[in-house]
Coordinates of C-alpha atoms and ligand atoms in Angstrom, one line a residue:
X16 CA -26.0 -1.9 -27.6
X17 CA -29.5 -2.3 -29.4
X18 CA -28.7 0.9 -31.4
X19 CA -26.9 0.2 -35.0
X20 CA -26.9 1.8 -37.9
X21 CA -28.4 1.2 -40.9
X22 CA -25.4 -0.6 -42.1
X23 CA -25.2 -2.7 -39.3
X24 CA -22.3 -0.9 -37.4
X25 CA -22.6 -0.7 -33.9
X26 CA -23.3 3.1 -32.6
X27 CA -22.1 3.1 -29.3
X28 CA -22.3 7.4 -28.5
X29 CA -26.5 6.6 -28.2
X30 CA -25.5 5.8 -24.9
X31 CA -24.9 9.6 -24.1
X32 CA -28.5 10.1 -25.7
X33 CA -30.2 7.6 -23.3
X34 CA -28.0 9.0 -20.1
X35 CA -29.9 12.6 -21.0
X36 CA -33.6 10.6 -21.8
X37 CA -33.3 9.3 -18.7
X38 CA -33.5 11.6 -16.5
X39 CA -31.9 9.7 -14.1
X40 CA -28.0 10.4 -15.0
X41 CA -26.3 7.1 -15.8
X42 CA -26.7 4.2 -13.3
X43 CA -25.9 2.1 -11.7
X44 CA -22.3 4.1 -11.1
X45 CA -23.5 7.6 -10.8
X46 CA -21.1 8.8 -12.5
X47 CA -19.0 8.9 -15.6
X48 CA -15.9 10.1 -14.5
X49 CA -13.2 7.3 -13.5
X50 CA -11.9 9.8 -10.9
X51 CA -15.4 9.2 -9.4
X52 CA -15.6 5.6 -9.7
X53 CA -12.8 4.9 -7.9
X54 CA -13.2 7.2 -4.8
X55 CA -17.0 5.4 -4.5
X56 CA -14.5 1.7 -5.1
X57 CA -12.5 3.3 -2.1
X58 CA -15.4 4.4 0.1
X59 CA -17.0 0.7 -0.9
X60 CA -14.4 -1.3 -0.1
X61 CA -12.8 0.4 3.0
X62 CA -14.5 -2.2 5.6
X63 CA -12.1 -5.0 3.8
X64 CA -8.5 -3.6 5.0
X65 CA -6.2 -3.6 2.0
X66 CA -8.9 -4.3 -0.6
X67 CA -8.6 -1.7 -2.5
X68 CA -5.1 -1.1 -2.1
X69 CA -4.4 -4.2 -3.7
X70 CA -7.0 -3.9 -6.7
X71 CA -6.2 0.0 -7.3
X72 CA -2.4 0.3 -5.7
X73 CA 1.0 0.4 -7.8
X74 CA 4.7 -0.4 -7.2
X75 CA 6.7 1.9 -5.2
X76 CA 6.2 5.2 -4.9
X77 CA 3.2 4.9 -7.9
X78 CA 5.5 7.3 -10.2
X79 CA 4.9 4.7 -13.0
X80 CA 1.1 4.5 -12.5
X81 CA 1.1 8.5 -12.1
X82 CA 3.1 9.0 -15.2
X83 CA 1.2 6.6 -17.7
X84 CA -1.7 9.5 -17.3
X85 CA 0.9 12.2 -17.0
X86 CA 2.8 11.2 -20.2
X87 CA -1.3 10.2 -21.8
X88 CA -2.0 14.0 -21.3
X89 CA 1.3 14.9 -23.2
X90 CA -0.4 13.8 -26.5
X91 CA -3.3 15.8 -27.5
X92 CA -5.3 15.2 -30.7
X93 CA -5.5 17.9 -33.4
X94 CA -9.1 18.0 -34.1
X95 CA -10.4 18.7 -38.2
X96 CA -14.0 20.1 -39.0
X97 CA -16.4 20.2 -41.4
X98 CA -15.5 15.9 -42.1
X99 CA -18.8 14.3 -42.6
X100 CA -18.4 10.9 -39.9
X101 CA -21.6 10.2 -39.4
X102 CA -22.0 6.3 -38.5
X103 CA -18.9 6.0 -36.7
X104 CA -17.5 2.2 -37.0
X105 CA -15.5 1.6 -34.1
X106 CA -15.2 -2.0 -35.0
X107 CA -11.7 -4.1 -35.6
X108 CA -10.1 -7.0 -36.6
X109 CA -8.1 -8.8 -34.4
X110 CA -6.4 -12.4 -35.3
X111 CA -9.2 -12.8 -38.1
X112 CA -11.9 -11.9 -35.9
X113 CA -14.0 -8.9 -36.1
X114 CA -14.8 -7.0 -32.6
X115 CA -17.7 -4.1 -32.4
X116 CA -14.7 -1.7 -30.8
X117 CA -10.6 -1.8 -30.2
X118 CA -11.7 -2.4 -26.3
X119 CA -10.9 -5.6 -24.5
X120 CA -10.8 -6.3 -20.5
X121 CA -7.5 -6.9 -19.1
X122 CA -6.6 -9.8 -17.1
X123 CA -7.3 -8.7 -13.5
X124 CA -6.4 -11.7 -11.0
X125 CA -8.3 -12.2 -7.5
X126 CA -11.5 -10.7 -8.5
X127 CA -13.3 -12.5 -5.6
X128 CA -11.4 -9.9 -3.2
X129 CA -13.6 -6.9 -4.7
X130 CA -17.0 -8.7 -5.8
X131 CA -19.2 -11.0 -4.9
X132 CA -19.5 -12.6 -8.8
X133 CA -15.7 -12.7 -8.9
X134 CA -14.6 -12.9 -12.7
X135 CA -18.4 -13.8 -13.4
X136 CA -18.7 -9.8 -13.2
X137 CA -16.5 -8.8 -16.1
X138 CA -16.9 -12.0 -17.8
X139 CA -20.9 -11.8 -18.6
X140 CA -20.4 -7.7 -18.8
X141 CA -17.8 -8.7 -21.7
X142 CA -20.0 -10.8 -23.5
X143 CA -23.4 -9.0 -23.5
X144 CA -21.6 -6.1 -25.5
X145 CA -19.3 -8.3 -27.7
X146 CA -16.0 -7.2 -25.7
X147 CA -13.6 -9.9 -25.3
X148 CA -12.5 -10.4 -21.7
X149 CA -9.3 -11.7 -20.8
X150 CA -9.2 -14.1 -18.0
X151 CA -6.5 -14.0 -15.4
X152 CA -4.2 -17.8 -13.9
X153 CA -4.6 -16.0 -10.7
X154 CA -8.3 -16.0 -11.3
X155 CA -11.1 -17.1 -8.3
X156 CA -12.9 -18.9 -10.5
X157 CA -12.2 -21.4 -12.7
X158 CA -11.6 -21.9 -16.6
X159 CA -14.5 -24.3 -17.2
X160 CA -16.8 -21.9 -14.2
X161 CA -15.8 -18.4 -16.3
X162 CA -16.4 -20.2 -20.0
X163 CA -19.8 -20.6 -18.6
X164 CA -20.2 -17.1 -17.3
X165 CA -18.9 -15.6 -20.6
X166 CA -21.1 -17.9 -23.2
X167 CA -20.9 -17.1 -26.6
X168 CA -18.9 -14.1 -25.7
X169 CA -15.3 -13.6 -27.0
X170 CA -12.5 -15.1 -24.5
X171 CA -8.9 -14.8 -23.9
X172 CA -6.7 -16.9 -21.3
X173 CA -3.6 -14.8 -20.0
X174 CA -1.2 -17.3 -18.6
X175 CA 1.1 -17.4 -15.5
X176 CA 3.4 -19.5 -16.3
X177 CA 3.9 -23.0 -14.8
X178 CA 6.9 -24.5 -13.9
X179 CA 6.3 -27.9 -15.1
X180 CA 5.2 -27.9 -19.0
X181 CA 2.5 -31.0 -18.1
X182 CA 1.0 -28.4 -15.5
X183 CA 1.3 -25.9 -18.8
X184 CA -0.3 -28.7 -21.0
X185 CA -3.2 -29.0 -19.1
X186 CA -4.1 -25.5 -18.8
X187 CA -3.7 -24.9 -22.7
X188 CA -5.8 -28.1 -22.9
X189 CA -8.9 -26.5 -20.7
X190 CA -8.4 -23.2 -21.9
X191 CA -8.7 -24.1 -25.6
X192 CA -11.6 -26.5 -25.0
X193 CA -13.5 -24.0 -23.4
X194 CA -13.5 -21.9 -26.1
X195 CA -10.7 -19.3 -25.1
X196 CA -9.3 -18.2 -28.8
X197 CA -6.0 -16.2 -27.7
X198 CA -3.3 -16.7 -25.3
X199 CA -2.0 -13.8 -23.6
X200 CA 1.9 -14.4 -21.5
X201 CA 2.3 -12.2 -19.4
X202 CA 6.4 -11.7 -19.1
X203 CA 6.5 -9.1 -16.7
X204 CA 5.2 -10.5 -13.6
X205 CA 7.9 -13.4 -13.0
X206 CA 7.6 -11.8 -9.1
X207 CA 4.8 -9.7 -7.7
X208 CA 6.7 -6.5 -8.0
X209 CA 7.3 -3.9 -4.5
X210 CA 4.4 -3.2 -3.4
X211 CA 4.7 -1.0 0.1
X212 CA 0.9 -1.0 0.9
X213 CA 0.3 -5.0 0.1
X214 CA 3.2 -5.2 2.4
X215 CA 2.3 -2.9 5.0
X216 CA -0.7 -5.3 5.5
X217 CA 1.0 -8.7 4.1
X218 CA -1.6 -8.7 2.1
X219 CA -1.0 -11.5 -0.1
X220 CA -4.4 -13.6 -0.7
X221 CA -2.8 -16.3 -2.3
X222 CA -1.7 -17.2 1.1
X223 CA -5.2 -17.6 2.0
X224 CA -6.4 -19.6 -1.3
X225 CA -7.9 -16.7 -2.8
X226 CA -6.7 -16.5 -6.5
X227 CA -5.5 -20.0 -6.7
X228 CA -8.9 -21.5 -8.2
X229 CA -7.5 -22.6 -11.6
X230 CA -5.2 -24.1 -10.1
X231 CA -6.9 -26.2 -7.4
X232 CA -9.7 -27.2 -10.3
X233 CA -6.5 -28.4 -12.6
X234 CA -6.5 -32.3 -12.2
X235 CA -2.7 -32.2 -13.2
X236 CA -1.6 -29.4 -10.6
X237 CA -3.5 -31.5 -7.9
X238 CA -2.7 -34.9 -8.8
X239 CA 1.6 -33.4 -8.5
X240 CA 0.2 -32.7 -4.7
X241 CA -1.7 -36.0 -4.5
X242 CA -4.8 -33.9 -4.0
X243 CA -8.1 -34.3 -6.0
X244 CA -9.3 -31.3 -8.1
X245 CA -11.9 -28.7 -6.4
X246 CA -14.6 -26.5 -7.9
X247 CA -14.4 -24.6 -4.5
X248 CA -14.6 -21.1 -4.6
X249 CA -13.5 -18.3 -2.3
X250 CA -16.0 -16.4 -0.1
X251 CA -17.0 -12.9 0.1
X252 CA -16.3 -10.4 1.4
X253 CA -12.7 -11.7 1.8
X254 CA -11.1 -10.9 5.6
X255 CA -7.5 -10.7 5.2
X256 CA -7.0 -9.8 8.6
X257 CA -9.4 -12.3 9.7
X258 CA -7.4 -15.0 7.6
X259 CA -4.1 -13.9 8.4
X260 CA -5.0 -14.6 12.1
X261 CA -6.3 -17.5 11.7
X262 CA -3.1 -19.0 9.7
X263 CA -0.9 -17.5 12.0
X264 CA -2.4 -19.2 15.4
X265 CA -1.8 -22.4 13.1
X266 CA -6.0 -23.3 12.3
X267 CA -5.8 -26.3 10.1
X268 CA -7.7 -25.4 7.8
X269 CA -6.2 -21.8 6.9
X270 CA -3.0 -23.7 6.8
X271 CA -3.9 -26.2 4.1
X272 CA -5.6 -22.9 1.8
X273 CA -1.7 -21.5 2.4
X274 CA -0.4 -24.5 1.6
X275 CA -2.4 -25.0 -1.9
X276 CA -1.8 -21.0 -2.4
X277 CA 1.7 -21.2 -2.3
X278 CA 2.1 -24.5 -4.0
X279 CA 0.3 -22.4 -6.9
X280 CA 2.5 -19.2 -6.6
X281 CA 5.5 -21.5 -6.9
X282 CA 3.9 -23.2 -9.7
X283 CA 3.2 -20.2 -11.5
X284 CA 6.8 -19.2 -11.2
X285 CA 6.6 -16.5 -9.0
X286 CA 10.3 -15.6 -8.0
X287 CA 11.6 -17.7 -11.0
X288 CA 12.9 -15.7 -14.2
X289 CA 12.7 -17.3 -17.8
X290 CA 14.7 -16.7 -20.5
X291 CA 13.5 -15.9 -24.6
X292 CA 14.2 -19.7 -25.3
X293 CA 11.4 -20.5 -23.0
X294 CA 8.7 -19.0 -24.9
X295 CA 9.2 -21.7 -27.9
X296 CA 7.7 -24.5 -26.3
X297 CA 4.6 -22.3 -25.4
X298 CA 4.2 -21.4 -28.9
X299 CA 4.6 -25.1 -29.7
X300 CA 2.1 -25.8 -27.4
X301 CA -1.0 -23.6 -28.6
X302 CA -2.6 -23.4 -31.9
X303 CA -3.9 -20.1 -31.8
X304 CA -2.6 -16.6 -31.0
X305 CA -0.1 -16.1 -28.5
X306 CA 0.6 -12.9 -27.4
X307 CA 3.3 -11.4 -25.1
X308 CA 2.5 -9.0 -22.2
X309 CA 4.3 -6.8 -20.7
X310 CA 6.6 -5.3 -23.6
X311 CA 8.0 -1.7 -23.2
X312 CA 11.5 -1.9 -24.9
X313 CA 11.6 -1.9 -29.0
X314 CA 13.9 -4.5 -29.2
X315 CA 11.9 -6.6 -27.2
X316 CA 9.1 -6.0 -29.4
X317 CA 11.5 -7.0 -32.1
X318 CA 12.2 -10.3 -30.1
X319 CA 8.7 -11.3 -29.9
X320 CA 8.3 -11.0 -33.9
X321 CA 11.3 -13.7 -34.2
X322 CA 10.3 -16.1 -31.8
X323 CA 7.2 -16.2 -33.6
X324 CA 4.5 -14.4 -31.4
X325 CA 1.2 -13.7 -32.9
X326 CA 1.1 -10.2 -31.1
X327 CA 2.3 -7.9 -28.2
X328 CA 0.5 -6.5 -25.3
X329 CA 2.4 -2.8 -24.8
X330 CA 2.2 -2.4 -20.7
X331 CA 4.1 -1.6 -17.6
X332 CA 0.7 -3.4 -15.9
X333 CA -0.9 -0.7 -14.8
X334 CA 2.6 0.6 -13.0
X335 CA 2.0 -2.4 -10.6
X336 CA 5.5 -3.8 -11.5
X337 CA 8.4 -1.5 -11.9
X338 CA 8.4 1.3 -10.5
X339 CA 10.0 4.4 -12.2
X340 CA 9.5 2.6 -15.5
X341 CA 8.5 4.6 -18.8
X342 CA 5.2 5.9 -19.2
X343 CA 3.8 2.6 -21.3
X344 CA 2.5 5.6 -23.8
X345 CA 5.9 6.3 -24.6
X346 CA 7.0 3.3 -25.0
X347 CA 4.4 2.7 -27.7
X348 CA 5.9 5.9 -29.0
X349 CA 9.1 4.5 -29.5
X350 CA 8.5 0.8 -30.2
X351 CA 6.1 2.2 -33.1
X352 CA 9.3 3.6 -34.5
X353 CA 11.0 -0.2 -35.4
X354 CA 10.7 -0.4 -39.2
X355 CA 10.7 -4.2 -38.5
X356 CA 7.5 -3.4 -36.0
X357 CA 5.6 -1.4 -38.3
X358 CA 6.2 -3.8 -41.3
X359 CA 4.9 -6.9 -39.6
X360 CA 2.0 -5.2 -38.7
X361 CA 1.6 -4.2 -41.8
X362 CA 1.4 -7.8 -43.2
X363 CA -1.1 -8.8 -40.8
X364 CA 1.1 -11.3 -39.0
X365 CA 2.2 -9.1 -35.8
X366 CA -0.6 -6.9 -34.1
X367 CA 0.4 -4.5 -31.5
X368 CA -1.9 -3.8 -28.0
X369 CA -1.4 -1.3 -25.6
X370 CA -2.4 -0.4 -21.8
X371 CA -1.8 1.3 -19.0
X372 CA -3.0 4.3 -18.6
X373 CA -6.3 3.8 -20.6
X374 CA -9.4 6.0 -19.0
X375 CA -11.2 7.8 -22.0
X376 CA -12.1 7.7 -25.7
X377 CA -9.7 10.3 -26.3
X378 CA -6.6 7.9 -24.6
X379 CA -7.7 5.4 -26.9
X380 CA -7.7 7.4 -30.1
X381 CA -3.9 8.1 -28.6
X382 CA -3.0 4.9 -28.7
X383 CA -4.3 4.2 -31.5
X384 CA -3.1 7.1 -33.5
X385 CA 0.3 5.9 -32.1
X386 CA -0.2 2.3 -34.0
X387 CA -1.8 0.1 -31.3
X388 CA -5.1 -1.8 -32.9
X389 CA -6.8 -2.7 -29.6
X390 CA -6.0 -1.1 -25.8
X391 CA -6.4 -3.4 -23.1
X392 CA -8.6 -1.4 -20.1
X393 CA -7.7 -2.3 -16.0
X394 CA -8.5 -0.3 -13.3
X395 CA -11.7 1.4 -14.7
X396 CA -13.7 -1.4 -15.3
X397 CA -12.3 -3.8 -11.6
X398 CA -13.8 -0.4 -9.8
X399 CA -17.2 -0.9 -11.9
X400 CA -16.7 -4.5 -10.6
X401 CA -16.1 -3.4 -7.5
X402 CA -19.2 -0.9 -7.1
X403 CA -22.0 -2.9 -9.0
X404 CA -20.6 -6.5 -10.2
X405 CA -21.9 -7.2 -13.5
X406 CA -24.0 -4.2 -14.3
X407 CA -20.9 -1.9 -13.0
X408 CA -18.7 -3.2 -15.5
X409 CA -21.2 -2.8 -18.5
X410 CA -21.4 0.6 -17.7
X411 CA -17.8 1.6 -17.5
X412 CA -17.6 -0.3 -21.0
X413 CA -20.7 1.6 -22.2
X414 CA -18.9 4.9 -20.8
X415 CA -15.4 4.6 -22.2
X416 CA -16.7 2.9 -25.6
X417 CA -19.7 6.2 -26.1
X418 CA -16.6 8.4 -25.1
X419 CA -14.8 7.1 -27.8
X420 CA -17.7 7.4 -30.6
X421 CA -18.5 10.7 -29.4
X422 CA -14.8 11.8 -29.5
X423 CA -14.3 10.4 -32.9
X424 CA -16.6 13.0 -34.1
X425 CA -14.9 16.1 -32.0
X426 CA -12.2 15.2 -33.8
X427 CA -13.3 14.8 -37.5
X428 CA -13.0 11.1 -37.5
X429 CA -15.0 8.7 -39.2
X430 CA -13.9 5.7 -37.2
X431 CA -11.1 4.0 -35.7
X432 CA -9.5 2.5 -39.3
X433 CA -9.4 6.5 -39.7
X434 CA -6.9 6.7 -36.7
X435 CA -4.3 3.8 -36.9
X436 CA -1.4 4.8 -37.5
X437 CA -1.8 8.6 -38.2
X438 CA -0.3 10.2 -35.1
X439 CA 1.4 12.1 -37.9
X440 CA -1.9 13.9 -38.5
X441 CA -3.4 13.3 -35.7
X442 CA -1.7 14.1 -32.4
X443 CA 1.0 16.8 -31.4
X444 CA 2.8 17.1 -28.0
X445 CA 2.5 19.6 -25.5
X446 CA 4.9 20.6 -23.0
X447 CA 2.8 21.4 -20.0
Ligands
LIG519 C1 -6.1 -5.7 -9.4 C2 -5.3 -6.0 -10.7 C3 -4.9 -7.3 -10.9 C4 -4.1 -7.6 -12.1 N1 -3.8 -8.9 -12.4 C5 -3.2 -9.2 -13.5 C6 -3.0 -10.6 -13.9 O1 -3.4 -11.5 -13.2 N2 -2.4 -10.8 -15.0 C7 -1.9 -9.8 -15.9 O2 -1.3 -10.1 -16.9 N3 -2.1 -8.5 -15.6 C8 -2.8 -8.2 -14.4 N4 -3.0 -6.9 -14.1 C9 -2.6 -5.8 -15.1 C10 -3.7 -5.5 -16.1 O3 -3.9 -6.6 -17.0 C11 -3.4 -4.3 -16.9 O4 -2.1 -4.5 -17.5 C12 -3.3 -3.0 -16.2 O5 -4.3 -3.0 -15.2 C13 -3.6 -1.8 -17.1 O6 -3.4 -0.6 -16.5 P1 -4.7 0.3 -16.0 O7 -5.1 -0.4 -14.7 O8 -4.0 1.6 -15.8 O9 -5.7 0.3 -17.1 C14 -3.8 -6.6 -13.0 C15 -4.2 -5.3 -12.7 C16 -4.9 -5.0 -11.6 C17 -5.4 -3.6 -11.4
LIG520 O1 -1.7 -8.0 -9.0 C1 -1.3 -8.0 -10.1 O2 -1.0 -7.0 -10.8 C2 -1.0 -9.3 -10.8 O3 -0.7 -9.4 -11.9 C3 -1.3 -10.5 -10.1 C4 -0.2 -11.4 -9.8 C5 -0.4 -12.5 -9.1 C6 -1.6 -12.9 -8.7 C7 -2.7 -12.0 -9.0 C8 -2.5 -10.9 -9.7

């Protein structure tokens, strides 16, 4: 964003300004409404059977993805006039690092089933506006091919976690040398949840080596299958019907990509549950932040304090996992009410995330207002992805981040250290 303010602080609402100076409404999307992005992501996508079921589809019968937005509209924000909040600072600090904005792009794996640039897309996107993406195991693209992609820009590695702690070793090793500061665990994917339309389709791309590029570029990984590493990647557009074919009339090669995807899935643990005691070595093994994904109960939250975690994503993934669970707002809500919670916070040691749900500046101020420091954004910015690859991402960022600015100042807020915390003041419910 070239606009700042005098004192330095980026002012991310002049992107509203140049949308109306254009004269051209905002490109390359269209639009600025996520209901809009996604139907172009469906109308996109709908020569790849299953694409976008997969990249925009939920668990069961989507009641958890429908009621993260349901229970999001419950909170509304109590707006105060006449506060003077010009200069708006949206910026945070996060582990001792300071970020232009509480935004940071979720871990999305098998980007290269929706765009052509893969996790190039959000990962360039990310570091041209000083967002820190957060790069998926189940990634098409490599560690060391994404560090590239995301330069200087701020980097995260969420990890899948391997069954065999050298395979886990060598992952933290990469990830760490290629400059990825924190290390997201994600705990509640230990099996890719029920998902009727992936299985309608047996869409699974995995079984078509498509997601399983960190792991076929991992020297330890392959040498365990007496393989050599790869810097293969998948290519677009991705048939999964074609594929599927293929494997099943036995074609040598589609059976070797199954073989490496499913020697990957098994490696990630997929189908294999772990236990708290497992998390120790993990935080043994890296230096830096760990945080734990997938949180929704307070004494879990508790649990992730004692065994030493550096932070907690608060999700139900986008409702991709359990279906029926609670509306991930509502667990912040309720895990915001630990004393224990709100005191390491408080200290600085223990910083608490949220997603699920995330579309506007307004859910953000939510979220915030409920005691999150940072959201975590999914869908919104893998349709962007989707629709325009690099450039489609930067916009939804731009979009949601403005939002947020412009928001701020509906509400008689002077920046997001003005919202933390202060649902008290900020937020009531409504029971419509
Ligand atoms: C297509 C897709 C793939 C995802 N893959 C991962 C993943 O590999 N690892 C992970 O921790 N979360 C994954 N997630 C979950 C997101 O990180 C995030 O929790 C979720 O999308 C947030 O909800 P939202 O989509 O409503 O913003 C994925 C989400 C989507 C939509
Ligand atoms: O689809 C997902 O939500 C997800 O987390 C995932 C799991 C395994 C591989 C790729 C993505």
């Amino acid at each position: 964003m070239s606009n700042v303010s005098s004192d330095g602080i980026p002012q991310w609402g002049t992107y509203m300004r140049e949308i109306y100076l254009s004269g051209k409404g905002p490109e390359p999307l269209g639009t600025v409404v996520f209901e809009e992005i996604e139907k172009k992501a469906i109308e996109k996508l709908k020569d790849q059977p299953g694409s976008f079921l997969y990249s925009g589809g939920s668990a069961g019968t989507w009641s958890t993805y429908t009621g993260n937005t349901i229970a999001m509209n419950k909170f509304r924000i109590i707006p105060r006039m006449l506060v003077p909040c010009n200069n708006r600072d949206l910026r945070v600090t996060l582990f001792g690092v300071t970020y232009p904005s509480p935004l940071l792009l979720g871990p999305v794996g098998v980007q290269g089933t929706f765009t052509a640039e893969g996790e190039y897309a959000p990962a360039k996107a990310a570091a041209k506006l000083g967002v820190p993406f957060i790069m998926s195991s189940a990634s098409t693209r490599s560690i060391e091919q994404v560090a590239q992609a995301s330069g200087n820009g701020p980097r995260w590695y969420q990890l899948y976690w391997p069954r065999h702690e050298e395979v886990t070793l060598s992952l933290l090793k990469r990830a760490k040398e290629n400059g990825f500061t924190g290390l997201v665990l994600t705990l509640d994917t230990m099996s890719l949840g029920w998902r009727p339309h992936d299985l309608e389709r047996s869409y699974l791309p995995f079984g078509h080596g498509v997601g399983t590029q960190v792991g076929s570029s991992d020297p330890v990984f392959m040498s365990r299958l007496g393989r050599k590493p790869t810097d293969d990647i998948p290519e677009f557009p991705y048939d999964a019907v074609a594929k599927q074919k293929l494997l099943v009339e036995g074609d040598p090669a589609a059976k070797e990509a199954a073989q490496l995807g499913y020697a990957w899935l098994a490696e990630a643990n997929f189908g294999f549950y772990r236990s708290w005691e497992d998390v120790k070595p993990v935080r043994d093994a890296w230096e830096g932040p760990l945080i734990l994904k997938g949180i929704q109960h307070v004494d879990d939250a508790e649990m992730a304090i004692d065994i030493g975690a550096d932070g907690i994503v608060v999700s139900n993934h986008g409702g991709r996992q359990l279906d029926g669970a609670i509306p991930s707002i509502y667990a912040l809500e309720s895990i915001m009410k630990s004393q224990k919670v709100r005191a390491a916070q408080k200290s600085g040691k223990f910083t608490v995330m949220f997603d699920s749900g995330i579309r506007t500046g307004s859910d953000i101020i939510k979220a915030m207002a409920l005691g999150a420091q940072a959201v975590l954004l999914g869908r919104p910015w893998v349709y962007g992805a989707a629709l325009a690859g690099q450039e489609g991402v930067e916009q939804v960022i731009k979009i949601i981040l403005a939002d947020l600015d412009v928001s701020l100042a509906q509400a008689g807020l002077k920046g997001v250290a003005d919202v933390l915390g202060r649902a008290d003041q900020i937020l009531t419910k409504v029971d419509f």
